[in-house]
Amino acid sequence: MKILVPVKRVVDYNVKVRVKSDASGMDLAGVKMSMNPFDEIAVEEAVRLKERGVATEIIAVSCGVMQCQETLRTALAIGADRAILVETPNDPSFELQPLAVAKILKALVDKEQPGLVILGKQAIDDDNNQTGQMLAALADLPQATFASKVEVLEGKAKVTREVDGGLETVEVTLPAVVTTDLRLNEPRYVTLPNIMKAKKKPLETVKPADLGVDVTPRIKTLKVSEPPKRGAGVKVPDIVTLVDKLKNEAKVI
Ligand code: AMP
């Protein structure tokens, strides 16, 4: 069974991003980029399924600019077998949106026929949480989102999902789409020998048009703004003053 793992290149989670002065988006000049953390979990899960003999091949795919090759090399170093870059225009005004990514992935599902597609539950840059669900709809595949445990047995996957107030276990027939939650696993560290090996693994580059996909954006971002600044705190001398302030100033009790 093949596993397709879409990996997105995003701003590293340690970076504090700044909004551009014209409020059109984030200023990404010179900012450190990394693999979306939920996608690292997805690659790790696919590698574990391969180590357990469930999967035979892991294909990492990234949609975006040429530099996404670095993200794909990381996926190959974790243990993916080959990679596909679906290259989009390197134009700062072009935005690749979840529906376009889902259409690209649908075309790759048709071509590669994977038994499982494991995506992150969301990309930490624009927090959409849409691509996996849209892919499942477009490809007419069952989906199990927010997975914290995945077991594959005889053409089916048993997936434990993190839901409000607990865990839900569902069974889906393969092929299926799974999206990862934080507690699914702890990704391994990438070792230097594996980074070297990854350089020799195959990485194919295609364009969305080669897959017959139109990536024209459907949504227009009107404005991006910083969260409101927090005011300075005050020290209160005792509980009575604290309760009084919460009641009469903050009006929260
Ligand atoms: P989102 O719906 O944007 O929050 O993204 C959810 C998941 O879809 C991510 O964790 C990735 O697995 C996948 N994904 C989104 N955008 C891309 C992209 N440009 N290239 C590859 N995978 C992506």
Coordinates of C-alpha atoms and ligand atoms in Angstrom, one line a residue:
M1 CA 0.0 0.0 0.0
K2 CA 1.2 3.5 -0.9
I3 CA 0.8 6.4 1.5
L4 CA 0.6 10.0 0.2
V5 CA 1.7 12.6 2.7
P6 CA 1.2 16.3 1.8
V7 CA 3.7 18.5 3.5
K8 CA 3.4 22.3 3.6
R9 CA 6.3 24.8 4.0
V10 CA 5.3 27.3 6.6
V11 CA 6.9 30.0 8.8
D12 CA 8.7 28.2 11.6
Y13 CA 6.6 27.9 14.7
N14 CA 9.3 29.8 16.8
V15 CA 9.1 32.9 14.6
K16 CA 7.0 35.8 15.6
V17 CA 5.6 37.1 12.3
R18 CA 4.9 40.7 11.6
V19 CA 2.1 42.2 9.6
K20 CA 3.1 44.1 6.5
S21 CA 2.7 47.9 6.8
D22 CA 0.0 47.9 4.0
A23 CA -2.0 45.2 6.0
S24 CA -2.0 42.9 2.9
G25 CA -0.4 39.9 4.7
M26 CA 2.6 38.7 6.7
D27 CA 6.1 40.0 6.1
L28 CA 8.0 36.8 5.2
A29 CA 11.3 38.4 4.0
G30 CA 14.2 36.6 5.6
V31 CA 11.9 34.5 7.9
K32 CA 12.9 30.9 8.8
M33 CA 10.6 28.4 7.1
S34 CA 10.0 24.8 8.2
M35 CA 7.7 21.9 7.6
N36 CA 4.2 22.4 9.1
P37 CA 4.5 20.5 12.5
F38 CA 1.3 18.5 11.9
D39 CA 2.8 17.3 8.6
E40 CA 5.9 16.1 10.4
I41 CA 3.6 14.0 12.5
A42 CA 1.9 12.8 9.3
V43 CA 5.3 11.7 7.8
E44 CA 6.3 10.0 11.1
E45 CA 3.0 8.1 11.2
A46 CA 3.5 6.9 7.5
V47 CA 7.1 5.8 8.3
R48 CA 5.9 3.9 11.4
L49 CA 3.2 2.2 9.2
K50 CA 5.9 1.2 6.7
E51 CA 8.2 -0.1 9.5
R52 CA 5.2 -2.2 10.7
G53 CA 4.9 -3.7 7.2
V54 CA 1.6 -2.0 6.5
A55 CA 2.9 0.4 3.9
T56 CA 5.2 -0.2 1.0
E57 CA 5.9 3.2 -0.3
I58 CA 5.6 6.8 1.1
I59 CA 5.3 9.7 -1.3
A60 CA 5.7 13.2 0.1
V61 CA 4.1 16.0 -1.9
S62 CA 4.4 19.8 -1.4
C63 CA 2.6 22.5 -3.4
G64 CA 4.3 25.8 -3.6
V65 CA 7.4 27.6 -4.6
M66 CA 10.7 26.0 -5.6
Q67 CA 12.0 26.3 -2.0
C68 CA 9.4 23.7 -0.9
Q69 CA 12.1 21.2 -2.1
E70 CA 13.8 21.8 1.3
T71 CA 10.6 20.7 3.0
L72 CA 10.4 17.6 0.8
R73 CA 14.0 16.8 1.5
T74 CA 13.1 16.8 5.3
A75 CA 10.2 14.4 4.6
L76 CA 12.7 12.2 2.7
A77 CA 15.1 12.3 5.6
I78 CA 12.4 11.3 8.0
G79 CA 11.7 8.3 5.8
A80 CA 9.6 9.1 2.8
D81 CA 10.7 7.2 -0.4
R82 CA 10.1 9.8 -3.0
A83 CA 8.8 13.3 -3.4
I84 CA 6.7 15.4 -5.7
L85 CA 6.9 19.2 -5.9
V86 CA 3.9 20.8 -7.5
E87 CA 5.5 24.1 -8.3
T88 CA 3.4 27.3 -8.2
P89 CA 4.4 30.8 -9.3
N90 CA 7.0 32.6 -7.2
D91 CA 5.0 35.8 -7.1
P92 CA 4.3 37.3 -3.7
S93 CA 0.8 38.4 -4.8
F94 CA -0.2 34.8 -5.7
E95 CA -1.9 32.9 -2.9
L96 CA -2.3 29.1 -3.0
Q97 CA -5.6 28.4 -1.3
P98 CA -6.8 25.1 0.3
L99 CA -9.3 24.3 -2.5
A100 CA -6.5 24.5 -5.1
V101 CA -4.2 22.3 -2.9
A102 CA -7.1 19.8 -2.5
K103 CA -7.6 19.7 -6.3
I104 CA -3.9 19.1 -6.9
L105 CA -4.0 16.3 -4.3
K106 CA -7.1 14.8 -5.8
A107 CA -5.2 14.6 -9.2
L108 CA -2.3 12.9 -7.4
V109 CA -4.6 10.5 -5.7
D110 CA -6.0 9.5 -9.1
K111 CA -2.5 9.1 -10.5
E112 CA -0.8 7.3 -7.6
Q113 CA -3.8 5.4 -6.1
P114 CA -2.6 5.5 -2.4
G115 CA -4.3 3.4 0.2
L116 CA -4.0 6.3 2.7
V117 CA -3.5 10.0 2.5
I118 CA -2.2 11.4 5.8
L119 CA -2.3 15.2 6.1
G120 CA -1.9 17.6 9.0
K121 CA -5.1 18.7 10.6
Q122 CA -4.1 22.3 9.8
A123 CA -1.3 24.4 8.5
I124 CA -0.1 26.7 11.3
D125 CA 0.4 29.7 9.0
D126 CA -3.2 30.3 7.9
D127 CA -5.0 27.9 10.2
N128 CA -7.5 26.8 7.6
N129 CA -8.2 23.2 8.6
Q130 CA -9.8 22.6 5.2
T131 CA -7.5 20.7 2.8
G132 CA -8.0 17.2 4.2
Q133 CA -11.8 17.5 4.3
M134 CA -11.9 19.1 0.8
L135 CA -9.7 16.3 -0.6
A136 CA -11.9 13.6 0.9
A137 CA -15.0 15.3 -0.7
L138 CA -13.3 15.8 -4.1
A139 CA -11.9 12.2 -4.2
D140 CA -15.0 10.7 -2.7
L141 CA -13.0 9.0 0.1
P142 CA -13.9 8.4 3.7
Q143 CA -12.2 10.7 6.2
A144 CA -11.0 10.5 9.8
T145 CA -9.8 13.9 11.0
F146 CA -7.9 14.9 14.2
A147 CA -6.3 11.4 14.6
S148 CA -4.5 10.6 17.8
K149 CA -4.2 6.9 17.0
V150 CA -4.2 5.0 13.7
E151 CA -4.4 1.2 13.3
V152 CA -4.6 -0.4 9.8
L153 CA -6.1 -3.9 9.5
E154 CA -7.3 -5.8 6.5
G155 CA -8.4 -2.9 4.2
K156 CA -9.7 -0.8 7.0
A157 CA -8.3 1.9 9.4
K158 CA -9.4 2.3 13.0
V159 CA -8.8 5.9 14.0
T160 CA -9.1 7.4 17.4
R161 CA -10.1 11.1 17.1
E162 CA -9.7 13.9 19.6
V163 CA -13.1 15.5 20.0
D164 CA -14.5 18.0 22.6
G165 CA -14.5 16.3 25.9
G166 CA -12.9 12.9 24.9
L167 CA -11.9 10.4 22.3
E168 CA -14.0 8.9 19.5
T169 CA -13.0 5.8 17.6
V170 CA -14.1 5.4 14.0
E171 CA -13.5 2.8 11.3
V172 CA -13.0 3.8 7.7
T173 CA -12.5 1.6 4.6
L174 CA -9.3 2.2 2.7
P175 CA -8.5 4.2 0.6
A176 CA -9.1 7.0 3.1
V177 CA -8.0 10.4 4.2
V178 CA -6.6 10.9 7.7
T179 CA -5.6 14.1 9.3
T180 CA -3.2 14.2 12.3
D181 CA -3.6 15.7 15.7
L182 CA -0.7 16.7 18.0
R183 CA -0.8 13.6 20.2
L184 CA -0.6 11.0 17.3
N185 CA 3.1 10.6 17.7
E186 CA 6.4 12.4 18.5
P187 CA 8.4 12.7 15.2
R188 CA 11.9 11.3 15.3
Y189 CA 14.9 13.6 15.0
V190 CA 16.4 13.7 11.5
T191 CA 19.9 12.3 11.6
L192 CA 22.8 13.5 9.4
P193 CA 23.2 10.1 7.6
N194 CA 19.5 10.2 6.7
I195 CA 19.8 13.8 5.5
M196 CA 22.6 12.6 3.2
K197 CA 20.6 9.7 2.0
A198 CA 17.6 11.9 1.3
K199 CA 19.6 13.9 -1.2
K200 CA 19.7 10.9 -3.4
K201 CA 16.0 10.0 -3.2
P202 CA 13.9 10.9 -6.3
L203 CA 12.2 14.3 -6.3
E204 CA 9.9 15.1 -9.3
T205 CA 8.7 18.6 -10.1
V206 CA 5.4 19.2 -11.9
K207 CA 3.2 22.2 -12.5
P208 CA -0.5 22.4 -11.5
A209 CA -1.4 22.6 -15.3
D210 CA 0.4 19.3 -15.9
L211 CA -2.2 17.8 -13.5
G212 CA -5.0 19.7 -15.2
V213 CA -5.6 21.9 -12.1
D214 CA -6.5 25.6 -12.1
V215 CA -5.1 27.2 -9.0
T216 CA -6.7 30.6 -9.4
P217 CA -7.5 31.9 -5.9
R218 CA -11.2 32.0 -5.0
I219 CA -10.9 34.1 -1.8
K220 CA -9.5 37.6 -1.6
T221 CA -7.8 38.7 1.6
L222 CA -9.1 42.1 2.5
K223 CA -7.0 43.0 5.5
V224 CA -4.5 41.4 8.0
S225 CA -4.0 43.1 11.3
E226 CA -2.0 42.5 14.5
P227 CA -3.9 41.3 17.6
P228 CA -4.7 44.2 20.0
K229 CA -1.8 45.1 22.3
R230 CA -2.3 43.9 25.9
G231 CA -2.3 46.7 28.5
A232 CA 0.2 46.6 31.3
G233 CA -0.8 44.7 34.4
V234 CA -1.2 46.1 38.0
K235 CA -0.3 44.5 41.3
V236 CA -3.1 44.4 43.8
P237 CA -2.4 44.5 47.6
D238 CA -5.0 41.9 48.6
I239 CA -7.8 39.5 47.5
V240 CA -10.5 42.1 48.4
T241 CA -9.1 44.6 46.0
L242 CA -8.7 41.9 43.3
V243 CA -12.3 40.8 43.6
D244 CA -13.4 44.5 43.6
K245 CA -11.4 45.2 40.4
L246 CA -12.7 42.0 38.7
K247 CA -16.3 43.0 39.6
N248 CA -16.3 46.7 39.0
E249 CA -13.5 47.4 36.5
A250 CA -13.1 44.3 34.4
K251 CA -16.7 43.4 35.0
V252 CA -15.9 39.7 34.6
I253 CA -17.6 38.4 37.8
Ligands
AMP1 P1 -4.9 23.7 5.9 O1 -6.2 23.2 5.4 O2 -4.4 24.8 5.0 O3 -5.0 24.1 7.3 O4 -3.9 22.5 5.7 C1 -4.1 21.2 6.2 C2 -3.1 20.2 5.7 O5 -3.2 20.2 4.3 C3 -1.7 20.6 6.0 O6 -1.3 20.1 7.3 C4 -0.9 19.8 4.9 O7 -0.9 18.4 5.2 C5 -1.9 20.0 3.7 N1 -1.5 21.1 2.9 C6 -2.0 22.4 2.9 N2 -1.4 23.2 2.1 C7 -0.4 22.5 1.5 C8 0.6 22.7 0.5 N3 0.7 23.9 -0.1 N4 1.4 21.7 0.1 C9 1.2 20.5 0.7 N5 0.3 20.2 1.6 C10 -0.5 21.1 2.0

